Amino acid sequence: MPASFECVTRTTMSRAELFHLSLSIDAHTESMGHSKETAVAGVTSGSIGLGEEVTWRAWHFGVPLRMTSRITYLETPSCFVDEQVNGPFRYFRHVHDFREDAAGTTMTERIEFAAPFGPLGRLVEKMVLTRYLKKLIETRNEFLVSGA
């Protein structure tokens, strides 16, 4: 069973604006400057769309990593899903849901992932990875809603 967590972000920006910003390769790259995350293959700038892939290169835990993700579902401006097709995880799925009300927009993200290495990987998921990944998502979201 994969590890999972949820992030909820509220903003006064419109649902359409946050939705499109969340699909921006450039905004993602800017928000992840601390990990030197760069798009190196596939869609490397602008917006990514349904069926398209991006390969990211980044440094996490002092180690260079590559991860290729594909947009596997897209319903503008309500929801999209990106999933790892190649990379460090045994499994990685990221669902982005957008809801608008009179006060603004709520983006709810559900992340499911599984580390490699069996029981040792599950221990690392619980002790390190869940907290680390949640902080990465929250940092990116703070950047997006701060007027990226």
PDB file of C-alpha atoms in Angstrom:
ATOM      1  CA  MET A   1       0.000   0.000   0.000  1.00  0.00           C
ATOM      2  CA  PRO A   2       1.487   3.364  -1.000  1.00  0.00           C
ATOM      3  CA  ALA A   3       2.191   6.166   1.464  1.00  0.00           C
ATOM      4  CA  SER A   4      -0.027   9.223   1.042  1.00  0.00           C
ATOM      5  CA  PHE A   5      -0.687  12.726   2.243  1.00  0.00           C
ATOM      6  CA  GLU A   6      -2.826  15.718   1.349  1.00  0.00           C
ATOM      7  CA  CYS A   7      -2.049  19.429   0.978  1.00  0.00           C
ATOM      8  CA  VAL A   8      -4.762  22.104   0.957  1.00  0.00           C
ATOM      9  CA  THR A   9      -3.984  25.604  -0.319  1.00  0.00           C
ATOM     10  CA  ARG A  10      -6.391  28.575  -0.236  1.00  0.00           C
ATOM     11  CA  THR A  11      -6.003  31.715  -2.349  1.00  0.00           C
ATOM     12  CA  THR A  12      -8.011  34.666  -3.597  1.00  0.00           C
ATOM     13  CA  MET A  13      -6.905  34.033  -7.193  1.00  0.00           C
ATOM     14  CA  SER A  14      -9.381  32.479  -9.595  1.00  0.00           C
ATOM     15  CA  ARG A  15      -9.569  28.739 -10.098  1.00  0.00           C
ATOM     16  CA  ALA A  16      -8.581  29.091 -13.765  1.00  0.00           C
ATOM     17  CA  GLU A  17      -5.536  31.217 -12.884  1.00  0.00           C
ATOM     18  CA  LEU A  18      -4.262  28.798 -10.221  1.00  0.00           C
ATOM     19  CA  PHE A  19      -5.018  25.789 -12.432  1.00  0.00           C
ATOM     20  CA  HIS A  20      -2.939  27.162 -15.323  1.00  0.00           C
ATOM     21  CA  LEU A  21      -0.149  28.304 -13.008  1.00  0.00           C
ATOM     22  CA  SER A  22       0.000  24.799 -11.527  1.00  0.00           C
ATOM     23  CA  LEU A  23       0.646  23.385 -15.022  1.00  0.00           C
ATOM     24  CA  SER A  24       3.471  25.864 -15.664  1.00  0.00           C
ATOM     25  CA  ILE A  25       6.906  24.295 -15.992  1.00  0.00           C
ATOM     26  CA  ASP A  26       8.484  27.737 -15.508  1.00  0.00           C
ATOM     27  CA  ALA A  27       6.614  28.463 -12.252  1.00  0.00           C
ATOM     28  CA  HIS A  28       7.539  25.024 -10.917  1.00  0.00           C
ATOM     29  CA  THR A  29      11.208  25.560 -11.761  1.00  0.00           C
ATOM     30  CA  GLU A  30      11.222  28.973 -10.060  1.00  0.00           C
ATOM     31  CA  SER A  31       9.551  27.571  -6.937  1.00  0.00           C
ATOM     32  CA  MET A  32      12.106  24.765  -6.616  1.00  0.00           C
ATOM     33  CA  GLY A  33      15.275  26.864  -6.888  1.00  0.00           C
ATOM     34  CA  HIS A  34      16.620  25.510  -3.580  1.00  0.00           C
ATOM     35  CA  SER A  35      16.807  21.985  -5.063  1.00  0.00           C
ATOM     36  CA  LYS A  36      18.139  23.194  -8.435  1.00  0.00           C
ATOM     37  CA  GLU A  37      15.159  21.496 -10.107  1.00  0.00           C
ATOM     38  CA  THR A  38      15.319  21.897 -13.880  1.00  0.00           C
ATOM     39  CA  ALA A  39      13.216  20.517 -16.730  1.00  0.00           C
ATOM     40  CA  VAL A  40      15.688  18.691 -18.990  1.00  0.00           C
ATOM     41  CA  ALA A  41      13.495  16.718 -21.436  1.00  0.00           C
ATOM     42  CA  GLY A  42       9.956  16.608 -22.762  1.00  0.00           C
ATOM     43  CA  VAL A  43       8.063  19.836 -22.089  1.00  0.00           C
ATOM     44  CA  THR A  44      10.759  22.111 -20.644  1.00  0.00           C
ATOM     45  CA  SER A  45       8.935  25.466 -20.577  1.00  0.00           C
ATOM     46  CA  GLY A  46       5.440  26.895 -20.768  1.00  0.00           C
ATOM     47  CA  SER A  47       2.445  24.737 -19.823  1.00  0.00           C
ATOM     48  CA  ILE A  48       2.314  20.970 -19.878  1.00  0.00           C
ATOM     49  CA  GLY A  49      -0.808  19.254 -21.239  1.00  0.00           C
ATOM     50  CA  LEU A  50      -2.617  15.938 -21.316  1.00  0.00           C
ATOM     51  CA  GLY A  51      -0.370  13.036 -22.321  1.00  0.00           C
ATOM     52  CA  GLU A  52       2.757  15.186 -22.243  1.00  0.00           C
ATOM     53  CA  GLU A  53       5.846  14.397 -20.189  1.00  0.00           C
ATOM     54  CA  VAL A  54       8.542  16.372 -18.419  1.00  0.00           C
ATOM     55  CA  THR A  55      11.822  15.034 -17.062  1.00  0.00           C
ATOM     56  CA  TRP A  56      13.093  16.874 -14.008  1.00  0.00           C
ATOM     57  CA  ARG A  57      16.654  16.891 -12.735  1.00  0.00           C
ATOM     58  CA  ALA A  58      17.098  17.970  -9.115  1.00  0.00           C
ATOM     59  CA  TRP A  59      19.211  17.569  -6.008  1.00  0.00           C
ATOM     60  CA  HIS A  60      17.499  16.070  -2.956  1.00  0.00           C
ATOM     61  CA  PHE A  61      19.314  14.788   0.128  1.00  0.00           C
ATOM     62  CA  GLY A  62      22.563  15.782  -1.609  1.00  0.00           C
ATOM     63  CA  VAL A  63      21.921  13.311  -4.435  1.00  0.00           C
ATOM     64  CA  PRO A  64      21.197  14.147  -8.096  1.00  0.00           C
ATOM     65  CA  LEU A  65      17.872  12.634  -9.171  1.00  0.00           C
ATOM     66  CA  ARG A  66      15.856  12.434 -12.403  1.00  0.00           C
ATOM     67  CA  MET A  67      12.128  11.885 -12.597  1.00  0.00           C
ATOM     68  CA  THR A  68       9.881  11.789 -15.650  1.00  0.00           C
ATOM     69  CA  SER A  69       6.203  12.595 -15.086  1.00  0.00           C
ATOM     70  CA  ARG A  70       3.241  12.430 -17.460  1.00  0.00           C
ATOM     71  CA  ILE A  71      -0.071  14.279 -17.230  1.00  0.00           C
ATOM     72  CA  THR A  72      -2.471  11.313 -17.249  1.00  0.00           C
ATOM     73  CA  TYR A  73      -5.732  13.172 -16.624  1.00  0.00           C
ATOM     74  CA  LEU A  74      -6.763  16.766 -17.284  1.00  0.00           C
ATOM     75  CA  GLU A  75     -10.149  18.431 -16.857  1.00  0.00           C
ATOM     76  CA  THR A  76      -9.709  22.197 -17.233  1.00  0.00           C
ATOM     77  CA  PRO A  77      -9.969  24.012 -14.783  1.00  0.00           C
ATOM     78  CA  SER A  78     -11.040  21.419 -12.202  1.00  0.00           C
ATOM     79  CA  CYS A  79      -8.465  18.660 -11.950  1.00  0.00           C
ATOM     80  CA  PHE A  80      -5.293  17.152 -13.316  1.00  0.00           C
ATOM     81  CA  VAL A  81      -3.121  14.188 -12.408  1.00  0.00           C
ATOM     82  CA  ASP A  82       0.593  13.701 -12.917  1.00  0.00           C
ATOM     83  CA  GLU A  83       2.255  10.321 -12.498  1.00  0.00           C
ATOM     84  CA  GLN A  84       5.854   9.182 -12.526  1.00  0.00           C
ATOM     85  CA  VAL A  85       6.751   7.095 -15.578  1.00  0.00           C
ATOM     86  CA  ASN A  86      10.438   6.834 -14.704  1.00  0.00           C
ATOM     87  CA  GLY A  87      12.336   7.886 -11.607  1.00  0.00           C
ATOM     88  CA  PRO A  88      13.316   7.223  -8.027  1.00  0.00           C
ATOM     89  CA  PHE A  89       9.935   6.015  -6.745  1.00  0.00           C
ATOM     90  CA  ARG A  90       8.383   2.616  -7.209  1.00  0.00           C
ATOM     91  CA  TYR A  91       5.104   4.527  -7.619  1.00  0.00           C
ATOM     92  CA  PHE A  92       4.178   8.230  -7.589  1.00  0.00           C
ATOM     93  CA  ARG A  93       0.751   9.785  -8.314  1.00  0.00           C
ATOM     94  CA  HIS A  94      -0.211  13.434  -7.686  1.00  0.00           C
ATOM     95  CA  VAL A  95      -3.871  14.539  -7.987  1.00  0.00           C
ATOM     96  CA  HIS A  96      -4.633  18.290  -8.102  1.00  0.00           C
ATOM     97  CA  ASP A  97      -8.284  19.328  -7.468  1.00  0.00           C
ATOM     98  CA  PHE A  98      -9.444  22.961  -7.772  1.00  0.00           C
ATOM     99  CA  ARG A  99     -12.666  24.325  -6.253  1.00  0.00           C
ATOM    100  CA  GLU A 100     -13.845  27.930  -6.388  1.00  0.00           C
ATOM    101  CA  ASP A 101     -16.189  29.708  -3.975  1.00  0.00           C
ATOM    102  CA  ALA A 102     -17.022  33.314  -3.101  1.00  0.00           C
ATOM    103  CA  ALA A 103     -13.786  33.686  -1.088  1.00  0.00           C
ATOM    104  CA  GLY A 104     -11.460  32.348  -3.783  1.00  0.00           C
ATOM    105  CA  THR A 105      -9.977  28.999  -4.723  1.00  0.00           C
ATOM    106  CA  THR A 106      -9.041  25.879  -2.797  1.00  0.00           C
ATOM    107  CA  MET A 107      -6.478  23.545  -4.337  1.00  0.00           C
ATOM    108  CA  THR A 108      -6.461  20.112  -2.721  1.00  0.00           C
ATOM    109  CA  GLU A 109      -3.615  17.810  -3.653  1.00  0.00           C
ATOM    110  CA  ARG A 110      -3.416  14.118  -2.873  1.00  0.00           C
ATOM    111  CA  ILE A 111      -0.051  12.475  -3.263  1.00  0.00           C
ATOM    112  CA  GLU A 112       0.451   8.705  -3.187  1.00  0.00           C
ATOM    113  CA  PHE A 113       3.909   7.226  -3.497  1.00  0.00           C
ATOM    114  CA  ALA A 114       5.981   4.168  -2.749  1.00  0.00           C
ATOM    115  CA  ALA A 115       9.717   4.078  -2.251  1.00  0.00           C
ATOM    116  CA  PRO A 116      11.814   1.227  -3.602  1.00  0.00           C
ATOM    117  CA  PHE A 117      13.604  -1.294  -1.365  1.00  0.00           C
ATOM    118  CA  GLY A 118      10.631  -3.087   0.219  1.00  0.00           C
ATOM    119  CA  PRO A 119      10.376  -2.875   4.028  1.00  0.00           C
ATOM    120  CA  LEU A 120      13.346  -0.480   4.250  1.00  0.00           C
ATOM    121  CA  GLY A 121      11.642   1.811   1.713  1.00  0.00           C
ATOM    122  CA  ARG A 122       8.399   1.763   3.733  1.00  0.00           C
ATOM    123  CA  LEU A 123      10.342   2.784   6.835  1.00  0.00           C
ATOM    124  CA  VAL A 124      11.970   5.676   4.923  1.00  0.00           C
ATOM    125  CA  GLU A 125       8.526   6.725   3.608  1.00  0.00           C
ATOM    126  CA  LYS A 126       7.208   7.022   7.163  1.00  0.00           C
ATOM    127  CA  MET A 127      10.283   8.527   8.806  1.00  0.00           C
ATOM    128  CA  VAL A 128      11.522  10.934   6.113  1.00  0.00           C
ATOM    129  CA  LEU A 129       9.895  11.026   2.682  1.00  0.00           C
ATOM    130  CA  THR A 130       6.298  11.913   3.586  1.00  0.00           C
ATOM    131  CA  ARG A 131       7.341  14.955   5.609  1.00  0.00           C
ATOM    132  CA  TYR A 132       9.979  15.979   3.037  1.00  0.00           C
ATOM    133  CA  LEU A 133       7.625  15.715   0.041  1.00  0.00           C
ATOM    134  CA  LYS A 134       4.834  17.549   1.860  1.00  0.00           C
ATOM    135  CA  LYS A 135       7.215  20.425   2.611  1.00  0.00           C
ATOM    136  CA  LEU A 136       8.266  20.555  -1.077  1.00  0.00           C
ATOM    137  CA  ILE A 137       4.616  20.778  -2.192  1.00  0.00           C
ATOM    138  CA  GLU A 138       3.807  23.422   0.428  1.00  0.00           C
ATOM    139  CA  THR A 139       6.839  25.494  -0.619  1.00  0.00           C
ATOM    140  CA  ARG A 140       5.785  25.308  -4.266  1.00  0.00           C
ATOM    141  CA  ASN A 141       2.214  26.273  -3.396  1.00  0.00           C
ATOM    142  CA  GLU A 142       3.305  29.249  -1.286  1.00  0.00           C
ATOM    143  CA  PHE A 143       5.277  30.440  -4.316  1.00  0.00           C
ATOM    144  CA  LEU A 144       2.308  29.964  -6.681  1.00  0.00           C
ATOM    145  CA  VAL A 145      -0.195  31.862  -4.564  1.00  0.00           C
ATOM    146  CA  SER A 146       2.206  34.654  -3.611  1.00  0.00           C
ATOM    147  CA  GLY A 147       1.986  36.154  -7.071  1.00  0.00           C
ATOM    148  CA  ALA A 148       4.451  34.034  -9.042  1.00  0.00           C
TER     149      ALA A 148
END
